[in-house]
GROMACS .gro file of C-alpha atoms in nm:
model
  376
    1UNK     CA    1   5.855  -5.096   0.640
    2UNK     CA    2   5.687  -4.816   0.442
    3UNK     CA    3   5.912  -4.570   0.250
    4UNK     CA    4   5.766  -4.205   0.245
    5UNK     CA    5   5.756  -4.034  -0.120
    6UNK     CA    6   5.900  -3.712  -0.108
    7UNK     CA    7   5.788  -3.393   0.082
    8UNK     CA    8   5.577  -3.309  -0.218
    9UNK     CA    9   5.380  -3.608  -0.192
   10UNK     CA   10   5.047  -3.509  -0.057
   11UNK     CA   11   4.717  -3.690   0.087
   12UNK     CA   12   4.431  -3.427   0.081
   13UNK     CA   13   4.151  -3.504   0.320
   14UNK     CA   14   3.777  -3.363   0.337
   15UNK     CA   15   3.536  -3.503   0.518
   16UNK     CA   16   3.205  -3.549   0.293
   17UNK     CA   17   2.941  -3.574   0.540
   18UNK     CA   18   2.919  -3.192   0.659
   19UNK     CA   19   2.649  -3.040   0.843
   20UNK     CA   20   2.704  -2.687   0.703
   21UNK     CA   21   2.611  -2.609   0.347
   22UNK     CA   22   2.930  -2.370   0.329
   23UNK     CA   23   3.190  -2.653   0.412
   24UNK     CA   24   3.011  -2.878   0.142
   25UNK     CA   25   3.126  -2.610  -0.125
   26UNK     CA   26   3.466  -2.527   0.048
   27UNK     CA   27   3.610  -2.866   0.047
   28UNK     CA   28   3.578  -2.945  -0.336
   29UNK     CA   29   3.679  -2.578  -0.392
   30UNK     CA   30   3.996  -2.626  -0.185
   31UNK     CA   31   4.081  -2.992  -0.338
   32UNK     CA   32   4.053  -2.842  -0.686
   33UNK     CA   33   4.296  -2.571  -0.601
   34UNK     CA   34   4.561  -2.826  -0.484
   35UNK     CA   35   4.497  -3.035  -0.784
   36UNK     CA   36   4.536  -2.727  -1.025
   37UNK     CA   37   4.830  -2.566  -0.854
   38UNK     CA   38   5.045  -2.901  -0.790
   39UNK     CA   39   5.042  -3.053  -1.121
   40UNK     CA   40   5.333  -3.348  -1.132
   41UNK     CA   41   5.311  -3.391  -0.760
   42UNK     CA   42   5.237  -3.698  -0.612
   43UNK     CA   43   4.870  -3.631  -0.447
   44UNK     CA   44   4.545  -3.807  -0.378
   45UNK     CA   45   4.209  -3.682  -0.235
   46UNK     CA   46   4.066  -3.928   0.026
   47UNK     CA   47   3.754  -3.895   0.198
   48UNK     CA   48   3.791  -4.235   0.406
   49UNK     CA   49   4.077  -4.212   0.678
   50UNK     CA   50   4.073  -4.585   0.703
   51UNK     CA   51   4.212  -4.626   0.343
   52UNK     CA   52   4.503  -4.824   0.299
   53UNK     CA   53   4.839  -4.644   0.171
   54UNK     CA   54   4.799  -4.298   0.345
   55UNK     CA   55   5.135  -4.388   0.552
   56UNK     CA   56   5.323  -4.376   0.222
   57UNK     CA   57   5.275  -3.965   0.182
   58UNK     CA   58   5.487  -3.727   0.365
   59UNK     CA   59   5.234  -3.445   0.367
   60UNK     CA   60   4.872  -3.481   0.517
   61UNK     CA   61   4.642  -3.201   0.413
   62UNK     CA   62   4.298  -3.170   0.622
   63UNK     CA   63   4.067  -2.937   0.470
   64UNK     CA   64   3.798  -2.929   0.695
   65UNK     CA   65   3.947  -2.856   1.025
   66UNK     CA   66   3.781  -3.160   1.177
   67UNK     CA   67   3.993  -3.222   1.504
   68UNK     CA   68   3.825  -3.538   1.559
   69UNK     CA   69   3.941  -3.698   1.218
   70UNK     CA   70   4.281  -3.548   1.241
   71UNK     CA   71   4.354  -3.708   1.565
   72UNK     CA   72   4.242  -4.064   1.459
   73UNK     CA   73   4.457  -4.059   1.176
   74UNK     CA   74   4.771  -3.923   1.357
   75UNK     CA   75   4.728  -4.185   1.624
   76UNK     CA   76   4.845  -4.439   1.357
   77UNK     CA   77   5.049  -4.249   1.124
   78UNK     CA   78   5.331  -4.009   1.158
   79UNK     CA   79   5.348  -3.755   0.881
   80UNK     CA   80   5.647  -3.514   0.790
   81UNK     CA   81   5.417  -3.226   0.796
   82UNK     CA   82   5.046  -3.180   0.866
   83UNK     CA   83   4.854  -2.896   0.698
   84UNK     CA   84   4.536  -2.782   0.862
   85UNK     CA   85   4.271  -2.555   0.705
   86UNK     CA   86   4.093  -2.384   0.982
   87UNK     CA   87   3.767  -2.217   0.981
   88UNK     CA   88   3.549  -2.042   1.221
   89UNK     CA   89   3.542  -2.330   1.520
   90UNK     CA   90   3.883  -2.321   1.545
   91UNK     CA   91   3.924  -2.057   1.811
   92UNK     CA   92   3.580  -2.190   1.994
   93UNK     CA   93   3.764  -2.512   2.004
   94UNK     CA   94   4.103  -2.388   2.133
   95UNK     CA   95   4.130  -2.635   2.430
   96UNK     CA   96   4.107  -2.927   2.215
   97UNK     CA   97   4.343  -2.804   1.960
   98UNK     CA   98   4.605  -2.722   2.265
   99UNK     CA   99   4.588  -3.093   2.362
  100UNK     CA  100   4.614  -3.193   1.999
  101UNK     CA  101   4.935  -2.971   1.927
  102UNK     CA  102   5.090  -3.104   2.234
  103UNK     CA  103   5.024  -3.451   2.167
  104UNK     CA  104   5.170  -3.431   1.811
  105UNK     CA  105   5.437  -3.155   1.887
  106UNK     CA  106   5.675  -3.405   1.692
  107UNK     CA  107   5.467  -3.327   1.381
  108UNK     CA  108   5.536  -3.032   1.175
  109UNK     CA  109   5.190  -2.851   1.188
  110UNK     CA  110   5.111  -2.543   0.989
  111UNK     CA  111   4.750  -2.364   1.003
  112UNK     CA  112   4.596  -2.203   0.707
  113UNK     CA  113   4.347  -1.951   0.759
  114UNK     CA  114   4.055  -1.838   0.489
  115UNK     CA  115   4.119  -1.455   0.512
  116UNK     CA  116   4.397  -1.220   0.635
  117UNK     CA  117   4.156  -1.105   0.912
  118UNK     CA  118   4.178  -1.445   1.074
  119UNK     CA  119   4.563  -1.466   1.019
  120UNK     CA  120   4.575  -1.153   1.219
  121UNK     CA  121   4.369  -1.312   1.490
  122UNK     CA  122   4.594  -1.598   1.522
  123UNK     CA  123   4.913  -1.408   1.527
  124UNK     CA  124   4.782  -1.163   1.792
  125UNK     CA  125   4.634  -1.455   1.998
  126UNK     CA  126   4.906  -1.719   1.958
  127UNK     CA  127   5.197  -1.522   1.813
  128UNK     CA  128   5.166  -1.789   1.520
  129UNK     CA  129   5.252  -1.649   1.169
  130UNK     CA  130   4.988  -1.877   0.959
  131UNK     CA  131   4.920  -1.883   0.623
  132UNK     CA  132   4.638  -1.758   0.415
  133UNK     CA  133   4.446  -1.940   0.127
  134UNK     CA  134   4.096  -1.852   0.064
  135UNK     CA  135   3.839  -2.141  -0.052
  136UNK     CA  136   3.724  -1.908  -0.305
  137UNK     CA  137   3.874  -1.622  -0.466
  138UNK     CA  138   3.731  -1.302  -0.642
  139UNK     CA  139   3.814  -1.225  -0.982
  140UNK     CA  140   3.939  -0.859  -1.104
  141UNK     CA  141   3.625  -0.670  -1.248
  142UNK     CA  142   3.446  -0.371  -1.235
  143UNK     CA  143   3.099  -0.323  -1.087
  144UNK     CA  144   2.894   0.001  -1.147
  145UNK     CA  145   2.514   0.108  -1.045
  146UNK     CA  146   2.389   0.440  -1.169
  147UNK     CA  147   2.232   0.664  -0.918
  148UNK     CA  148   1.848   0.607  -0.867
  149UNK     CA  149   1.577   0.656  -0.618
  150UNK     CA  150   1.524   0.295  -0.525
  151UNK     CA  151   1.773   0.004  -0.474
  152UNK     CA  152   1.730  -0.350  -0.396
  153UNK     CA  153   1.929  -0.468  -0.085
  154UNK     CA  154   1.930  -0.823   0.001
  155UNK     CA  155   2.059  -1.045   0.280
  156UNK     CA  156   2.091  -1.417   0.261
  157UNK     CA  157   2.237  -1.661   0.479
  158UNK     CA  158   2.186  -1.801   0.820
  159UNK     CA  159   1.955  -1.598   1.043
  160UNK     CA  160   2.106  -1.610   1.396
  161UNK     CA  161   2.169  -1.399   1.685
  162UNK     CA  162   2.497  -1.226   1.616
  163UNK     CA  163   2.408  -1.188   1.235
  164UNK     CA  164   2.260  -0.895   1.380
  165UNK     CA  165   1.943  -0.890   1.143
  166UNK     CA  166   1.775  -0.690   1.421
  167UNK     CA  167   2.026  -0.421   1.370
  168UNK     CA  168   2.003  -0.444   0.989
  169UNK     CA  169   1.605  -0.383   1.009
  170UNK     CA  170   1.622  -0.083   1.226
  171UNK     CA  171   1.934   0.086   1.095
  172UNK     CA  172   1.800   0.055   0.743
  173UNK     CA  173   1.481   0.195   0.844
  174UNK     CA  174   1.631   0.499   1.011
  175UNK     CA  175   1.861   0.553   0.701
  176UNK     CA  176   1.528   0.541   0.503
  177UNK     CA  177   1.347   0.778   0.729
  178UNK     CA  178   1.653   1.023   0.750
  179UNK     CA  179   1.737   1.014   0.359
  180UNK     CA  180   1.365   0.986   0.257
  181UNK     CA  181   1.440   0.723   0.013
  182UNK     CA  182   1.244   0.437  -0.099
  183UNK     CA  183   1.489   0.145  -0.114
  184UNK     CA  184   1.378  -0.203  -0.044
  185UNK     CA  185   1.515  -0.481   0.189
  186UNK     CA  186   1.522  -0.835   0.120
  187UNK     CA  187   1.605  -1.100   0.414
  188UNK     CA  188   1.641  -1.440   0.322
  189UNK     CA  189   1.750  -1.751   0.524
  190UNK     CA  190   1.717  -2.044   0.778
  191UNK     CA  191   1.675  -1.945   1.135
  192UNK     CA  192   1.948  -2.049   1.354
  193UNK     CA  193   1.809  -1.962   1.701
  194UNK     CA  194   2.120  -1.944   1.924
  195UNK     CA  195   2.019  -1.770   2.237
  196UNK     CA  196   2.340  -1.810   2.408
  197UNK     CA  197   2.457  -1.470   2.242
  198UNK     CA  198   2.138  -1.292   2.290
  199UNK     CA  199   2.213  -0.924   2.318
  200UNK     CA  200   1.903  -0.772   2.471
  201UNK     CA  201   1.742  -0.960   2.776
  202UNK     CA  202   1.383  -0.904   2.644
  203UNK     CA  203   1.457  -1.151   2.369
  204UNK     CA  204   1.514  -1.479   2.563
  205UNK     CA  205   1.158  -1.517   2.589
  206UNK     CA  206   1.087  -1.505   2.214
  207UNK     CA  207   1.192  -1.709   1.938
  208UNK     CA  208   1.414  -1.525   1.687
  209UNK     CA  209   1.186  -1.556   1.373
  210UNK     CA  210   0.908  -1.418   1.594
  211UNK     CA  211   1.124  -1.105   1.715
  212UNK     CA  212   1.229  -1.023   1.383
  213UNK     CA  213   0.888  -1.048   1.220
  214UNK     CA  214   0.775  -0.802   1.483
  215UNK     CA  215   1.036  -0.577   1.426
  216UNK     CA  216   0.952  -0.562   1.052
  217UNK     CA  217   0.594  -0.468   1.116
  218UNK     CA  218   0.719  -0.182   1.340
  219UNK     CA  219   0.935  -0.026   1.085
  220UNK     CA  220   0.796   0.212   0.793
  221UNK     CA  221   1.046   0.122   0.509
  222UNK     CA  222   0.996  -0.186   0.281
  223UNK     CA  223   1.140  -0.494   0.443
  224UNK     CA  224   1.055  -0.821   0.327
  225UNK     CA  225   1.154  -1.120   0.540
  226UNK     CA  226   1.116  -1.475   0.471
  227UNK     CA  227   1.280  -1.794   0.670
  228UNK     CA  228   1.389  -2.118   0.519
  229UNK     CA  229   1.635  -2.240   0.234
  230UNK     CA  230   1.757  -1.947   0.022
  231UNK     CA  231   1.754  -1.977  -0.378
  232UNK     CA  232   2.084  -1.831  -0.521
  233UNK     CA  233   1.845  -1.703  -0.811
  234UNK     CA  234   1.675  -1.461  -0.552
  235UNK     CA  235   2.009  -1.245  -0.608
  236UNK     CA  236   1.897  -1.165  -0.931
  237UNK     CA  237   1.763  -0.811  -0.969
  238UNK     CA  238   1.935  -0.696  -0.655
  239UNK     CA  239   2.179  -0.415  -0.613
  240UNK     CA  240   2.366  -0.461  -0.283
  241UNK     CA  241   2.441  -0.767  -0.076
  242UNK     CA  242   2.440  -0.630   0.316
  243UNK     CA  243   2.544  -0.790   0.618
  244UNK     CA  244   2.587  -0.644   0.962
  245UNK     CA  245   2.728  -0.989   1.104
  246UNK     CA  246   2.947  -1.005   1.397
  247UNK     CA  247   2.924  -1.361   1.421
  248UNK     CA  248   3.215  -1.510   1.599
  249UNK     CA  249   3.323  -1.756   1.328
  250UNK     CA  250   3.271  -1.496   1.024
  251UNK     CA  251   3.604  -1.597   0.897
  252UNK     CA  252   3.548  -1.592   0.542
  253UNK     CA  253   3.191  -1.521   0.422
  254UNK     CA  254   3.042  -1.728   0.180
  255UNK     CA  255   2.721  -1.556   0.105
  256UNK     CA  256   2.940  -1.236   0.054
  257UNK     CA  257   3.164  -1.400  -0.210
  258UNK     CA  258   2.863  -1.549  -0.397
  259UNK     CA  259   2.687  -1.200  -0.383
  260UNK     CA  260   3.033  -1.031  -0.533
  261UNK     CA  261   3.063  -1.296  -0.770
  262UNK     CA  262   2.733  -1.222  -0.895
  263UNK     CA  263   2.790  -0.867  -0.963
  264UNK     CA  264   2.617  -0.721  -0.621
  265UNK     CA  265   2.821  -0.458  -0.448
  266UNK     CA  266   2.880  -0.545  -0.071
  267UNK     CA  267   2.773  -0.328   0.221
  268UNK     CA  268   2.966  -0.533   0.499
  269UNK     CA  269   3.115  -0.462   0.855
  270UNK     CA  270   3.497  -0.460   0.884
  271UNK     CA  271   3.439  -0.785   1.106
  272UNK     CA  272   3.644  -1.084   1.021
  273UNK     CA  273   3.650  -1.215   0.675
  274UNK     CA  274   3.424  -0.916   0.568
  275UNK     CA  275   3.722  -0.688   0.633
  276UNK     CA  276   3.913  -0.853   0.342
  277UNK     CA  277   3.617  -0.830   0.129
  278UNK     CA  278   3.588  -0.448   0.195
  279UNK     CA  279   3.955  -0.410   0.091
  280UNK     CA  280   3.917  -0.612  -0.214
  281UNK     CA  281   3.630  -0.396  -0.343
  282UNK     CA  282   3.816  -0.065  -0.247
  283UNK     CA  283   3.541   0.007   0.011
  284UNK     CA  284   3.582   0.145   0.371
  285UNK     CA  285   3.344  -0.086   0.531
  286UNK     CA  286   3.109  -0.037   0.836
  287UNK     CA  287   3.339  -0.003   1.155
  288UNK     CA  288   3.243  -0.226   1.488
  289UNK     CA  289   3.294  -0.053   1.825
  290UNK     CA  290   3.441  -0.328   2.066
  291UNK     CA  291   3.335  -0.243   2.452
  292UNK     CA  292   3.303  -0.444   2.763
  293UNK     CA  293   2.979  -0.561   2.693
  294UNK     CA  294   3.061  -0.683   2.346
  295UNK     CA  295   3.036  -0.567   1.982
  296UNK     CA  296   2.827  -0.277   1.872
  297UNK     CA  297   2.774  -0.096   1.540
  298UNK     CA  298   2.915   0.242   1.465
  299UNK     CA  299   2.618   0.427   1.337
  300UNK     CA  300   2.804   0.717   1.173
  301UNK     CA  301   3.013   0.451   0.981
  302UNK     CA  302   2.706   0.298   0.867
  303UNK     CA  303   2.549   0.602   0.774
  304UNK     CA  304   2.850   0.705   0.574
  305UNK     CA  305   2.870   0.397   0.387
  306UNK     CA  306   2.510   0.407   0.263
  307UNK     CA  307   2.523   0.761   0.164
  308UNK     CA  308   2.827   0.705  -0.061
  309UNK     CA  309   2.684   0.384  -0.211
  310UNK     CA  310   2.346   0.530  -0.301
  311UNK     CA  311   2.481   0.819  -0.454
  312UNK     CA  312   2.567   0.581  -0.740
  313UNK     CA  313   2.907   0.385  -0.734
  314UNK     CA  314   3.165   0.225  -0.955
  315UNK     CA  315   3.356  -0.078  -0.748
  316UNK     CA  316   3.681  -0.215  -0.868
  317UNK     CA  317   3.720  -0.565  -0.745
  318UNK     CA  318   4.071  -0.719  -0.673
  319UNK     CA  319   4.136  -1.083  -0.587
  320UNK     CA  320   4.176  -1.180  -0.187
  321UNK     CA  321   4.494  -1.177  -0.059
  322UNK     CA  322   4.664  -1.535  -0.036
  323UNK     CA  323   4.996  -1.720  -0.014
  324UNK     CA  324   5.080  -1.967  -0.310
  325UNK     CA  325   5.007  -2.340  -0.202
  326UNK     CA  326   5.377  -2.443  -0.317
  327UNK     CA  327   5.478  -2.160  -0.032
  328UNK     CA  328   5.272  -2.303   0.222
  329UNK     CA  329   5.402  -2.670   0.129
  330UNK     CA  330   5.760  -2.585   0.112
  331UNK     CA  331   5.792  -2.341   0.397
  332UNK     CA  332   5.961  -2.401   0.713
  333UNK     CA  333   5.698  -2.207   0.925
  334UNK     CA  334   5.576  -2.438   1.174
  335UNK     CA  335   5.371  -2.427   1.515
  336UNK     CA  336   5.632  -2.417   1.804
  337UNK     CA  337   5.585  -2.518   2.152
  338UNK     CA  338   5.625  -2.108   2.250
  339UNK     CA  339   5.255  -2.094   2.059
  340UNK     CA  340   5.146  -2.382   2.263
  341UNK     CA  341   5.256  -2.194   2.582
  342UNK     CA  342   5.077  -1.867   2.505
  343UNK     CA  343   4.748  -2.112   2.434
  344UNK     CA  344   4.798  -2.252   2.778
  345UNK     CA  345   4.844  -1.945   2.928
  346UNK     CA  346   4.494  -1.818   2.768
  347UNK     CA  347   4.360  -2.142   2.912
  348UNK     CA  348   4.465  -2.118   3.268
  349UNK     CA  349   4.350  -1.746   3.297
  350UNK     CA  350   4.032  -1.726   3.091
  351UNK     CA  351   3.762  -1.576   3.297
  352UNK     CA  352   4.017  -1.421   3.540
  353UNK     CA  353   3.929  -1.033   3.567
  354UNK     CA  354   4.274  -0.932   3.627
  355UNK     CA  355   4.407  -1.130   3.291
  356UNK     CA  356   4.075  -1.017   3.100
  357UNK     CA  357   4.153  -0.663   3.133
  358UNK     CA  358   4.509  -0.697   3.037
  359UNK     CA  359   4.399  -0.900   2.719
  360UNK     CA  360   4.118  -0.635   2.655
  361UNK     CA  361   4.324  -0.351   2.623
  362UNK     CA  362   4.308  -0.343   2.245
  363UNK     CA  363   3.929  -0.424   2.238
  364UNK     CA  364   3.888  -0.778   2.359
  365UNK     CA  365   3.527  -0.911   2.321
  366UNK     CA  366   3.429  -1.012   2.678
  367UNK     CA  367   3.156  -1.257   2.571
  368UNK     CA  368   3.417  -1.422   2.362
  369UNK     CA  369   3.772  -1.353   2.510
  370UNK     CA  370   3.974  -1.519   2.274
  371UNK     CA  371   3.890  -1.254   1.994
  372UNK     CA  372   4.071  -0.907   1.998
  373UNK     CA  373   4.077  -0.598   1.793
  374UNK     CA  374   4.276  -0.764   1.502
  375UNK     CA  375   3.930  -0.935   1.405
  376UNK     CA  376   3.747  -0.603   1.312
   0.00000   0.00000   0.00000
């Protein structure tokens, strides 16, 4: 018979074979946070779930939110509590998670979000008060830019439909024409041509990279776009990091963190985790309008934010909001059967027009009906 160690005995799991570059960075960062903040606690980081001895740990922490891997280990081992760090794909796979919660309702399950925006989403959608622990933390610092005639704006990261690179090119150009400025926009990153979320039917017949190149040739301002892997050194010499993303899993924003960490001032929408970065930097951010057709950019908000920043700006950066790891582990706040019933109701009525209208009253995106106004 295996005897459990104390509740503070922790097995920490992260899958090393990640597809996304961001997850390859997030897992070791989160693990380091646990090891740093829980000194003196019986803990072990594992990357192989077949490893012998897992059953002696009372708490199992999954850093990558991998539903398949978590299910495999929970089939053979019962833990006193299960702590799951969730990322962008959680809401996309909510049906699978609901089945998992039902199967292991005898576990004490806690969900940990990357940002406050993601926590608010779970609270509004599932009525669950989750926890927040960012995979990377901002440091207290002050960033300033003198007023000048030409700044360098840069976007780097995945180039996919709802990263809204098309909006970025068009609105940046419009701003340059209205203000008669000569700022430069640089766009770098690999193309992820997800056509399931195409905003414009005209675009369906074109590859995203071809479409964006055509847009760049149509504008009058200085826009430099290159596709492929991005080198972090390309941030050197840039003044602003800019993103108009409304991507459905923009729950943290690793590119935004890396840019701010290297003293670039952010120009971001108030979407998902970006809202937390704006708050930490004392910026209003760019508002997103939610309509029956999906998300759209508030043009006046964009112009106002850009005008404020190009006048010369000083930004004071504060750390992102978070719960302590000790609080997360020792808290008695778990998922309940009431939370499961709410998710089940959403699943049963998903696609039903009457239900959609009810759920949309605070601004739910119809193309991805689980997201409501709390996310932007």
